[in-house]
Every structure is written in C-alpha cells, then in structure tokens.
C-alpha cells in the first residue's frame, strides 16, 4: 500500500503530472502576458504540449561530447532527477502526514535542495564545454548567495511550529498560516526559489543570449529530456515546500466527517495553493529582466540575508 | 629576422599568452546573434580582456554583382544588402545615381522618400529595442515591442506593397503614390506609436532589472568616439552632435528638419533613450511631411544610360551614416559601386566598449550598436599568420583563386 502511495498517489506519478501541468501553466501565463497565445495544438488548450515535447526529446539520439566524462554524463541525469523526486515524497498532500514522515525531515529536504545544485554543477563540469564551465561557475556563486537566505527563511516556520518535521509544521498551521507571522520569510523564500530554479531575474547560469544553454549546453536527447523534467519537478517541489511551510499545506475548512472525502478536499486545497504559488512565480518571472551575477550576489548578501535575519528575530520574539 | 616577421611574432605573442581555456567563442552561430559573425573573447574569469572580431561569414559579393547589372536592376540588388534598412540602401543608391545626371526629381517624390525612410527608422529602432529586451532576458518587453512594430510593417506594406524589401525608391522618383485613405491611416498609426513609445520611455528608465543591466554599461567616452569614429546613434550617445540628415540634407530633409538628440552618458541606457527619442521625432517628421505634402507627379522618365562621372553619397540609415561611392563610365551598367555600411564603422567601437566588462554584458553591448553583419561583410582578407589586411576586388580574387588552385595548394 505504501509502495503504491509512493509511486502513484500522492507520490511520483502524481507530481510528475503536476510538473507537466506547471510547464503548461508557465508557458500559457508567459504567452498571455506577452500578447501571444501559447501552446494550443496538443490536447485541449494545449495541455498535452509539455508531454509531447518530453516524449519527442526523450526519443531523440543522445550525443555525448568527446571530451566529456561519460560516466557522469550517463548516470548523472537519473540521479539529478532523483533529488526532487525523493524530496517531494516528504510533502504532506492528503493530510497532516506525508507518506514517509520523519521527525527531522525538514533537514533532509534542505539537503535535497543542496544536492540538486551539486548534481547540476557536476553535470555541467562533466560535459566539459566552455559555456557549461562558465555556467557552473555562475551556478556556484549563485548557490552560495541564495542558500543562506533560503535556509534562514525556512527556519522561521520551524521555530513557529517548534518542530523540524514537515508534518508537524503543517499541523501547527491548522489555526492560522505562518505567512501571517512570517511574510518576509515567505517573500525571501519565493525570491530564493527563483534563484534555485534559475528563472528570471536569476536565470544567470542558463542565460541563453550569453552562454547558449548554460550548463545544459552539451546535453541532448534523453538526458536533456530528463534534465528538463527535473527542472519542472523542482518547480513543483519548491512551490509545494512554500505551501507546506507558509500556507498551511493541505489545511482548510473541514467540510466532511468522512475521512476519505476530507482527504479529497485536502488534496484540492493543496492543489489550489500549489498552483497559486506556481502562478505567482510565473508572473514575477515573466515581468522581469535578467540581472548580472555580481548584482545577484549583492542582492542576496546585502538585502535578502539581513531581511531574513530580521524575520528570524521577529519570529523568535513572537514565540 | 625581417621587419615583417618581427611584427608577426609580436602579434602572435599577444595571442599565445592566453590558454585555450580562457577563450570563449561568441559566434559564428550563437543565440544572441541573428547573423553569423565570430568574436573571439579572451576572459579572465567573467571579465573580458580582449575582443577579436572576425568578419566575412556572410560575404555575398554584392559589389561585384552590381557591375554586371543595369542601373535599374541594381536598385533591387542593393536593397537586398540588408533586410532592415533596405530602403536606406536603395535611397542612397538612387539619389547618388540621380546626382550624376541633371534630371530634377519631383518634390512630392522627395517627400515620399522621407516618409518611407522615417517609417523604416521607426521599425528598425523598435526592432532593436525589442532585442535589447531579449538580450537582457526580458522576453516580455521583446514580445510587446515587436507586436507594436507590426503596425509599422503593415503600414509599409500598405504604402509600398512589401514589408521588407520595399522597392519604393526608383531612378526618377518613387514607384507608388499615397491615397487619401493611407494618409489618414498613417496619421492614426503614428499617433499610436508615439503613445506606445512614451510608455516605453518610462519603462526603460524605471524597470529596476532592466536599468541595472543598461545604466553605466559599455561606457563610450568622447575620446574613444573621436578615435574610432563610430556613426549614428552610437556616436550621438557619446555627446557628438552629428546627423547626415541635418548636415548634408538629401531628399526633402532640408524642408523637414530632424531634431538631433545627444547624450553624454555613452551607455546602453542613453542609447535606449536616444533611439526612443528618434522614434518620436520620426513620428513628428512623418506628420509634418503629410501636412506639407505637395501635389504633383511622383516620377519622371529617367535615362537608362548614366553620364560618365563619380558620385559620393551618404544617407542617415537607422544605424548611422551609410556611404555610397558610385562610378559611371557612360554605359548601362555602373563601373564600380563601393558601400560602407554603418556596422563596419561601429564594430571596433563595440569591441572597445566591451573591454573590462563581464561576460554577461557581451550581448547587450555588442548588439547595442545594432549590428547588421550581412550589410557589413566586404571583400576584406585578414591573414592572421601575416597579420596583414588588404582589400581586393572581385577580379583580383578570381585570379588569385585560379592561381591558388593551379599551384596545387587547394589539393590538401
């Protein structure tokens, strides 16, 4: 039963489909904001376009550059995919408990975030292209900049709940959401998520007009398909984390006393919040230009880190 | 060691200091370049130390081809030098050729030429502006501006019959006349463009992420500008007040004066505001031209044979001064046409502006000159080994090619 939950609902398959839906929503939002129509051919409203793109890319030949590290390039993408795929299992979807909860799983989730960046830089270096080398340099600089505000903003809800497990943080929010007492933390988390996801204004490591495809330049075919899917899954993962930490996770008005119906309601609450956070990120991303790496580092170190520290102090006072 | 060899060693030594790891190729095929061109960037980390442009990837032998075509056919050939400023090319060529004869062009035709030239300036500047959005990763700006630019292209199609290669200016006047319906449409659309440009002017100075990428980026001082002689908006953004339309008026520019905007900042932001101001000014000039448009024919019959003589002619293309040298030997075909496009004049300045900047600024600065490599590529031979540079005519090149293969050198 637990295996079924892990693989199908609310586990991997469920979230992979959400990842596709996120990509569709991202493309559609951007298109509408820019005066275009966006995907509209495959499936109703073009809903199946991301799936079609994935299948097409996955069926193409993978070219491995001559000077690259073949072992890493072959086995890296699955491992990179594993990072958000494992992390997302700890997100509570249908109730206060995730499928495999642990008293300290928030720490593990943070480790997963770091591991994902580590895998990205390993993959970029193993490809050994010039563009990917520069991109990895930028990626690491960006990582060292956003990591501290990200973790500081994650600590605030943990302190408010007095708990280091995601399930505990969710059940502590049954009365009020932590975004009310930690609004700055939420804002910092969203901004740091943009940096983690390499989206504008922090798409510096994958700036196509400067360094072609960033650290993904030398990837093709199947590997590229999985790398792209992983990026979408990370999108879902970070949005889900924001929902869990600040927006009460699946919490909402209790309408049914039957436990199964309430599970359904909880899932709907969770999905609505998830897509709202995703939409927020898409809108911010579409409305901004890319900044330079030195400007990004300056922004994180001089503005966001002090802000998240102030939030932390505020939370400690509140508690 | 001969003097030449010594020089070669020195040039080579400069390049050898950098290990291949520091060299980042920018082009010939790159997402931010719309045409193939190669820039050898030598980096120290993210900082650019040296830029070596290498031109010639889209050389099409147009100057040589012109010698085989009649005077009229050449109009259509020269238009194809550039898809964006195609009218500037045909205008420079036709006005240059007309200056060799004593025919008087109808005044109405002159006004219509100004009209199309200014419409083309609007569309070219809007295109560049949208691309600035694209280079800075601001795709929304790109999409918006290009949507507005579509209005200008529709206008051009309605007036001339074509969106890109307009073939409007011809020897002895212009090919088509304006209808009253078109006049009112023109007035409407120029109003619309002026409104939109007003919005973009506030946007490019207030959107923080865009400002952080353009303000103070690629600083061009007056000294560098005087040394490297850029043209067009790039020259004006360094504070030098030059505009061919004002200094040496052609077509009807003596009646419709442009306002020349300059700036002392010399960065990409000032380039943005100068180009936006020029778009507004072009809209004003169009409505002024419509108000004063004289009646009369738009075209007079023109001879097929042009008298012997040389003509120098320059126009202010959207990118800057476009220069034509035309020599006629009294036959139905020109003997020689030499073209100097604005990009060639601006390229070295862009390379200079890049030095010391981070890699992230390359697309913005390099393309800040609004390059058109297709226009630029001349028969210029650059031999890195001999560190020499010379130009050859098509005929010399042909003879050289035959010699080269006869020696068996091509059989490697």
mmCIF file with all atom_site columns, N, CA, C and O in Angstrom, chain A residues 180-216:
data_model
loop_
_atom_site.group_PDB
_atom_site.id
_atom_site.type_symbol
_atom_site.label_atom_id
_atom_site.label_alt_id
_atom_site.label_comp_id
_atom_site.label_asym_id
_atom_site.label_entity_id
_atom_site.label_seq_id
_atom_site.pdbx_PDB_ins_code
_atom_site.Cartn_x
_atom_site.Cartn_y
_atom_site.Cartn_z
_atom_site.occupancy
_atom_site.B_iso_or_equiv
_atom_site.pdbx_formal_charge
_atom_site.auth_seq_id
_atom_site.auth_comp_id
_atom_site.auth_asym_id
_atom_site.auth_atom_id
_atom_site.pdbx_PDB_model_num
ATOM 1   N N  . UNK A 1 180 ? 1.234  34.702 7.833   1.00 0.00 ? 180 UNK A N  1
ATOM 2   C CA . UNK A 1 180 ? 0.758  35.880 8.568   1.00 0.00 ? 180 UNK A CA 1
ATOM 3   C C  . UNK A 1 180 ? 1.814  36.394 9.535   1.00 0.00 ? 180 UNK A C  1
ATOM 4   O O  . UNK A 1 180 ? 1.981  37.598 9.708   1.00 0.00 ? 180 UNK A O  1
ATOM 5   N N  . UNK A 1 181 ? 2.543  35.464 10.177  1.00 0.00 ? 181 UNK A N  1
ATOM 6   C CA . UNK A 1 181 ? 3.579  35.930 11.111  1.00 0.00 ? 181 UNK A CA 1
ATOM 7   C C  . UNK A 1 181 ? 4.956  35.980 10.467  1.00 0.00 ? 181 UNK A C  1
ATOM 8   O O  . UNK A 1 181 ? 5.870  36.577 11.027  1.00 0.00 ? 181 UNK A O  1
ATOM 9   N N  . UNK A 1 182 ? 5.112  35.364 9.307   1.00 0.00 ? 182 UNK A N  1
ATOM 10  C CA . UNK A 1 182 ? 6.429  35.419 8.649   1.00 0.00 ? 182 UNK A CA 1
ATOM 11  C C  . UNK A 1 182 ? 6.276  35.811 7.190   1.00 0.00 ? 182 UNK A C  1
ATOM 12  O O  . UNK A 1 182 ? 6.668  35.074 6.293   1.00 0.00 ? 182 UNK A O  1
ATOM 13  N N  . UNK A 1 183 ? 5.686  36.997 6.905   1.00 0.00 ? 183 UNK A N  1
ATOM 14  C CA . UNK A 1 183 ? 5.505  37.384 5.495   1.00 0.00 ? 183 UNK A CA 1
ATOM 15  C C  . UNK A 1 183 ? 6.822  37.623 4.776   1.00 0.00 ? 183 UNK A C  1
ATOM 16  O O  . UNK A 1 183 ? 6.971  37.277 3.603   1.00 0.00 ? 183 UNK A O  1
ATOM 17  N N  . UNK A 1 184 ? 7.798  38.226 5.510   1.00 0.00 ? 184 UNK A N  1
ATOM 18  C CA . UNK A 1 184 ? 9.087  38.497 4.865   1.00 0.00 ? 184 UNK A CA 1
ATOM 19  C C  . UNK A 1 184 ? 9.770  37.175 4.512   1.00 0.00 ? 184 UNK A C  1
ATOM 20  O O  . UNK A 1 184 ? 10.368 37.031 3.452   1.00 0.00 ? 184 UNK A O  1
ATOM 21  N N  . UNK A 1 185 ? 9.631  36.219 5.434   1.00 0.00 ? 185 UNK A N  1
ATOM 22  C CA . UNK A 1 185 ? 10.214 34.902 5.191   1.00 0.00 ? 185 UNK A CA 1
ATOM 23  C C  . UNK A 1 185 ? 9.659  34.295 3.916   1.00 0.00 ? 185 UNK A C  1
ATOM 24  O O  . UNK A 1 185 ? 10.398 33.748 3.094   1.00 0.00 ? 185 UNK A O  1
ATOM 25  N N  . UNK A 1 186 ? 8.351  34.427 3.723   1.00 0.00 ? 186 UNK A N  1
ATOM 26  C CA . UNK A 1 186 ? 7.713  33.890 2.510   1.00 0.00 ? 186 UNK A CA 1
ATOM 27  C C  . UNK A 1 186 ? 8.273  34.570 1.266   1.00 0.00 ? 186 UNK A C  1
ATOM 28  O O  . UNK A 1 186 ? 8.637  33.900 0.298   1.00 0.00 ? 186 UNK A O  1
ATOM 29  N N  . UNK A 1 187 ? 8.371  35.905 1.324   1.00 0.00 ? 187 UNK A N  1
ATOM 30  C CA . UNK A 1 187 ? 8.889  36.647 0.169   1.00 0.00 ? 187 UNK A CA 1
ATOM 31  C C  . UNK A 1 187 ? 10.314 36.216 -0.149  1.00 0.00 ? 187 UNK A C  1
ATOM 32  O O  . UNK A 1 187 ? 10.656 35.953 -1.316  1.00 0.00 ? 187 UNK A O  1
ATOM 33  N N  . UNK A 1 188 ? 11.142 36.114 0.894   1.00 0.00 ? 188 UNK A N  1
ATOM 34  C CA . UNK A 1 188 ? 12.535 35.715 0.670   1.00 0.00 ? 188 UNK A CA 1
ATOM 35  C C  . UNK A 1 188 ? 12.583 34.308 0.097   1.00 0.00 ? 188 UNK A C  1
ATOM 36  O O  . UNK A 1 188 ? 13.368 34.013 -0.811  1.00 0.00 ? 188 UNK A O  1
ATOM 37  N N  . UNK A 1 189 ? 11.707 33.437 0.599   1.00 0.00 ? 189 UNK A N  1
ATOM 38  C CA . UNK A 1 189 ? 11.688 32.061 0.106   1.00 0.00 ? 189 UNK A CA 1
ATOM 39  C C  . UNK A 1 189 ? 11.351 32.030 -1.386  1.00 0.00 ? 189 UNK A C  1
ATOM 40  O O  . UNK A 1 189 ? 11.980 31.312 -2.158  1.00 0.00 ? 189 UNK A O  1
ATOM 41  N N  . UNK A 1 190 ? 10.365 32.839 -1.786  1.00 0.00 ? 190 UNK A N  1
ATOM 42  C CA . UNK A 1 190 ? 9.970  32.850 -3.205  1.00 0.00 ? 190 UNK A CA 1
ATOM 43  C C  . UNK A 1 190 ? 11.120 33.374 -4.068  1.00 0.00 ? 190 UNK A C  1
ATOM 44  O O  . UNK A 1 190 ? 11.443 32.807 -5.120  1.00 0.00 ? 190 UNK A O  1
ATOM 45  N N  . UNK A 1 191 ? 11.777 34.443 -3.587  1.00 0.00 ? 191 UNK A N  1
ATOM 46  C CA . UNK A 1 191 ? 12.874 35.013 -4.382  1.00 0.00 ? 191 UNK A CA 1
ATOM 47  C C  . UNK A 1 191 ? 14.029 34.016 -4.494  1.00 0.00 ? 191 UNK A C  1
ATOM 48  O O  . UNK A 1 191 ? 14.593 33.800 -5.574  1.00 0.00 ? 191 UNK A O  1
ATOM 49  N N  . UNK A 1 192 ? 14.339 33.367 -3.350  1.00 0.00 ? 192 UNK A N  1
ATOM 50  C CA . UNK A 1 192 ? 15.417 32.378 -3.379  1.00 0.00 ? 192 UNK A CA 1
ATOM 51  C C  . UNK A 1 192 ? 15.026 31.188 -4.243  1.00 0.00 ? 192 UNK A C  1
ATOM 52  O O  . UNK A 1 192 ? 15.885 30.590 -4.893  1.00 0.00 ? 192 UNK A O  1
ATOM 53  N N  . UNK A 1 193 ? 13.723 30.871 -4.286  1.00 0.00 ? 193 UNK A N  1
ATOM 54  C CA . UNK A 1 193 ? 13.276 29.773 -5.154  1.00 0.00 ? 193 UNK A CA 1
ATOM 55  C C  . UNK A 1 193 ? 13.524 30.120 -6.614  1.00 0.00 ? 193 UNK A C  1
ATOM 56  O O  . UNK A 1 193 ? 13.945 29.266 -7.396  1.00 0.00 ? 193 UNK A O  1
ATOM 57  N N  . UNK A 1 194 ? 13.263 31.386 -6.970  1.00 0.00 ? 194 UNK A N  1
ATOM 58  C CA . UNK A 1 194 ? 13.534 31.809 -8.347  1.00 0.00 ? 194 UNK A CA 1
ATOM 59  C C  . UNK A 1 194 ? 14.998 31.572 -8.687  1.00 0.00 ? 194 UNK A C  1
ATOM 60  O O  . UNK A 1 194 ? 15.334 31.151 -9.795  1.00 0.00 ? 194 UNK A O  1
ATOM 61  N N  . UNK A 1 195 ? 15.882 31.856 -7.716  1.00 0.00 ? 195 UNK A N  1
ATOM 62  C CA . UNK A 1 195 ? 17.313 31.651 -7.949  1.00 0.00 ? 195 UNK A CA 1
ATOM 63  C C  . UNK A 1 195 ? 17.624 30.167 -8.053  1.00 0.00 ? 195 UNK A C  1
ATOM 64  O O  . UNK A 1 195 ? 18.397 29.741 -8.913  1.00 0.00 ? 195 UNK A O  1
ATOM 65  N N  . UNK A 1 196 ? 17.025 29.369 -7.184  1.00 0.00 ? 196 UNK A N  1
ATOM 66  C CA . UNK A 1 196 ? 17.263 27.919 -7.209  1.00 0.00 ? 196 UNK A CA 1
ATOM 67  C C  . UNK A 1 196 ? 16.785 27.326 -8.534  1.00 0.00 ? 196 UNK A C  1
ATOM 68  O O  . UNK A 1 196 ? 17.406 26.426 -9.083  1.00 0.00 ? 196 UNK A O  1
ATOM 69  N N  . UNK A 1 197 ? 15.687 27.873 -9.055  1.00 0.00 ? 197 UNK A N  1
ATOM 70  C CA . UNK A 1 197 ? 15.105 27.325 -10.285 1.00 0.00 ? 197 UNK A CA 1
ATOM 71  C C  . UNK A 1 197 ? 15.720 27.932 -11.538 1.00 0.00 ? 197 UNK A C  1
ATOM 72  O O  . UNK A 1 197 ? 15.335 27.574 -12.641 1.00 0.00 ? 197 UNK A O  1
ATOM 73  N N  . UNK A 1 198 ? 16.665 28.872 -11.362 1.00 0.00 ? 198 UNK A N  1
ATOM 74  C CA . UNK A 1 198 ? 17.306 29.552 -12.497 1.00 0.00 ? 198 UNK A CA 1
ATOM 75  C C  . UNK A 1 198 ? 16.258 30.203 -13.402 1.00 0.00 ? 198 UNK A C  1
ATOM 76  O O  . UNK A 1 198 ? 16.229 30.013 -14.608 1.00 0.00 ? 198 UNK A O  1
ATOM 77  N N  . UNK A 1 199 ? 15.344 30.946 -12.808 1.00 0.00 ? 199 UNK A N  1
ATOM 78  C CA . UNK A 1 199 ? 14.341 31.661 -13.584 1.00 0.00 ? 199 UNK A CA 1
ATOM 79  C C  . UNK A 1 199 ? 14.650 33.152 -13.511 1.00 0.00 ? 199 UNK A C  1
ATOM 80  O O  . UNK A 1 199 ? 15.270 33.605 -12.551 1.00 0.00 ? 199 UNK A O  1
ATOM 81  N N  . UNK A 1 200 ? 14.183 33.955 -14.480 1.00 0.00 ? 200 UNK A N  1
ATOM 82  C CA . UNK A 1 200 ? 14.433 35.393 -14.396 1.00 0.00 ? 200 UNK A CA 1
ATOM 83  C C  . UNK A 1 200 ? 13.894 35.963 -13.099 1.00 0.00 ? 200 UNK A C  1
ATOM 84  O O  . UNK A 1 200 ? 12.849 35.495 -12.652 1.00 0.00 ? 200 UNK A O  1
ATOM 85  N N  . UNK A 1 201 ? 14.539 36.918 -12.446 1.00 0.00 ? 201 UNK A N  1
ATOM 86  C CA . UNK A 1 201 ? 15.769 37.586 -12.896 1.00 0.00 ? 201 UNK A CA 1
ATOM 87  C C  . UNK A 1 201 ? 17.052 36.842 -12.545 1.00 0.00 ? 201 UNK A C  1
ATOM 88  O O  . UNK A 1 201 ? 18.115 37.402 -12.660 1.00 0.00 ? 201 UNK A O  1
ATOM 89  N N  . UNK A 1 202 ? 16.948 35.585 -12.130 1.00 0.00 ? 202 UNK A N  1
ATOM 90  C CA . UNK A 1 202 ? 18.166 34.859 -11.739 1.00 0.00 ? 202 UNK A CA 1
ATOM 91  C C  . UNK A 1 202 ? 18.469 33.720 -12.704 1.00 0.00 ? 202 UNK A C  1
ATOM 92  O O  . UNK A 1 202 ? 19.003 32.700 -12.301 1.00 0.00 ? 202 UNK A O  1
ATOM 93  N N  . UNK A 1 203 ? 18.108 33.859 -13.968 1.00 0.00 ? 203 UNK A N  1
ATOM 94  C CA . UNK A 1 203 ? 18.437 32.781 -14.907 1.00 0.00 ? 203 UNK A CA 1
ATOM 95  C C  . UNK A 1 203 ? 19.861 32.943 -15.433 1.00 0.00 ? 203 UNK A C  1
ATOM 96  O O  . UNK A 1 203 ? 20.168 32.612 -16.574 1.00 0.00 ? 203 UNK A O  1
ATOM 97  N N  . UNK A 1 204 ? 20.724 33.426 -14.553 1.00 0.00 ? 204 UNK A N  1
ATOM 98  C CA . UNK A 1 204 ? 22.106 33.734 -14.937 1.00 0.00 ? 204 UNK A CA 1
ATOM 99  C C  . UNK A 1 204 ? 22.873 32.479 -15.379 1.00 0.00 ? 204 UNK A C  1
ATOM 100 O O  . UNK A 1 204 ? 23.569 32.525 -16.378 1.00 0.00 ? 204 UNK A O  1
ATOM 101 N N  . UNK A 1 205 ? 22.747 31.333 -14.663 1.00 0.00 ? 205 UNK A N  1
ATOM 102 C CA . UNK A 1 205 ? 23.511 30.163 -15.116 1.00 0.00 ? 205 UNK A CA 1
ATOM 103 C C  . UNK A 1 205 ? 22.968 29.541 -16.393 1.00 0.00 ? 205 UNK A C  1
ATOM 104 O O  . UNK A 1 205 ? 23.605 28.663 -16.937 1.00 0.00 ? 205 UNK A O  1
ATOM 105 N N  . UNK A 1 206 ? 21.811 29.953 -16.863 1.00 0.00 ? 206 UNK A N  1
ATOM 106 C CA . UNK A 1 206 ? 21.340 29.377 -18.122 1.00 0.00 ? 206 UNK A CA 1
ATOM 107 C C  . UNK A 1 206 ? 20.914 30.485 -19.075 1.00 0.00 ? 206 UNK A C  1
ATOM 108 O O  . UNK A 1 206 ? 19.992 30.310 -19.852 1.00 0.00 ? 206 UNK A O  1
ATOM 109 N N  . UNK A 1 207 ? 21.611 31.632 -19.000 1.00 0.00 ? 207 UNK A N  1
ATOM 110 C CA . UNK A 1 207 ? 21.274 32.776 -19.848 1.00 0.00 ? 207 UNK A CA 1
ATOM 111 C C  . UNK A 1 207 ? 21.587 32.439 -21.291 1.00 0.00 ? 207 UNK A C  1
ATOM 112 O O  . UNK A 1 207 ? 22.741 32.322 -21.679 1.00 0.00 ? 207 UNK A O  1
ATOM 113 N N  . UNK A 1 208 ? 20.542 32.290 -22.113 1.00 0.00 ? 208 UNK A N  1
ATOM 114 C CA . UNK A 1 208 ? 20.786 31.769 -23.458 1.00 0.00 ? 208 UNK A CA 1
ATOM 115 C C  . UNK A 1 208 ? 21.471 32.773 -24.360 1.00 0.00 ? 208 UNK A C  1
ATOM 116 O O  . UNK A 1 208 ? 22.206 32.382 -25.245 1.00 0.00 ? 208 UNK A O  1
ATOM 117 N N  . UNK A 1 209 ? 21.255 34.075 -24.119 1.00 0.00 ? 209 UNK A N  1
ATOM 118 C CA . UNK A 1 209 ? 21.909 35.019 -25.012 1.00 0.00 ? 209 UNK A CA 1
ATOM 119 C C  . UNK A 1 209 ? 23.373 35.216 -24.658 1.00 0.00 ? 209 UNK A C  1
ATOM 120 O O  . UNK A 1 209 ? 24.112 35.833 -25.405 1.00 0.00 ? 209 UNK A O  1
ATOM 121 N N  . UNK A 1 210 ? 23.804 34.712 -23.519 1.00 0.00 ? 210 UNK A N  1
ATOM 122 C CA . UNK A 1 210 ? 25.213 34.876 -23.150 1.00 0.00 ? 210 UNK A CA 1
ATOM 123 C C  . UNK A 1 210 ? 25.982 33.566 -23.301 1.00 0.00 ? 210 UNK A C  1
ATOM 124 O O  . UNK A 1 210 ? 27.013 33.509 -23.946 1.00 0.00 ? 210 UNK A O  1
ATOM 125 N N  . UNK A 1 211 ? 25.462 32.509 -22.658 1.00 0.00 ? 211 UNK A N  1
ATOM 126 C CA . UNK A 1 211 ? 26.218 31.255 -22.651 1.00 0.00 ? 211 UNK A CA 1
ATOM 127 C C  . UNK A 1 211 ? 25.377 30.119 -23.208 1.00 0.00 ? 211 UNK A C  1
ATOM 128 O O  . UNK A 1 211 ? 25.392 29.003 -22.709 1.00 0.00 ? 211 UNK A O  1
ATOM 129 N N  . UNK A 1 212 ? 24.649 30.418 -24.270 1.00 0.00 ? 212 UNK A N  1
ATOM 130 C CA . UNK A 1 212 ? 23.881 29.431 -25.032 1.00 0.00 ? 212 UNK A CA 1
ATOM 131 C C  . UNK A 1 212 ? 22.895 28.678 -24.131 1.00 0.00 ? 212 UNK A C  1
ATOM 132 O O  . UNK A 1 212 ? 21.883 29.211 -23.753 1.00 0.00 ? 212 UNK A O  1
ATOM 133 N N  . UNK A 1 213 ? 23.216 27.444 -23.738 1.00 0.00 ? 213 UNK A N  1
ATOM 134 C CA . UNK A 1 213 ? 22.243 26.704 -22.929 1.00 0.00 ? 213 UNK A CA 1
ATOM 135 C C  . UNK A 1 213 ? 22.651 26.603 -21.487 1.00 0.00 ? 213 UNK A C  1
ATOM 136 O O  . UNK A 1 213 ? 22.114 25.787 -20.743 1.00 0.00 ? 213 UNK A O  1
ATOM 137 N N  . UNK A 1 214 ? 23.655 27.414 -21.053 1.00 0.00 ? 214 UNK A N  1
ATOM 138 C CA . UNK A 1 214 ? 24.136 27.282 -19.682 1.00 0.00 ? 214 UNK A CA 1
ATOM 139 C C  . UNK A 1 214 ? 24.801 25.933 -19.474 1.00 0.00 ? 214 UNK A C  1
ATOM 140 O O  . UNK A 1 214 ? 25.425 25.398 -20.391 1.00 0.00 ? 214 UNK A O  1
ATOM 141 N N  . UNK A 1 215 ? 24.628 25.359 -18.297 1.00 0.00 ? 215 UNK A N  1
ATOM 142 C CA . UNK A 1 215 ? 25.294 24.076 -18.041 1.00 0.00 ? 215 UNK A CA 1
ATOM 143 C C  . UNK A 1 215 ? 24.630 22.939 -18.784 1.00 0.00 ? 215 UNK A C  1
ATOM 144 O O  . UNK A 1 215 ? 25.121 21.819 -18.797 1.00 0.00 ? 215 UNK A O  1
ATOM 145 N N  . UNK A 1 216 ? 23.503 23.192 -19.466 1.00 0.00 ? 216 UNK A N  1
ATOM 146 C CA . UNK A 1 216 ? 22.833 22.134 -20.217 1.00 0.00 ? 216 UNK A CA 1
ATOM 147 C C  . UNK A 1 216 ? 23.221 22.138 -21.694 1.00 0.00 ? 216 UNK A C  1
ATOM 148 O O  . UNK A 1 216 ? 22.668 21.363 -22.465 1.00 0.00 ? 216 UNK A O  1
#
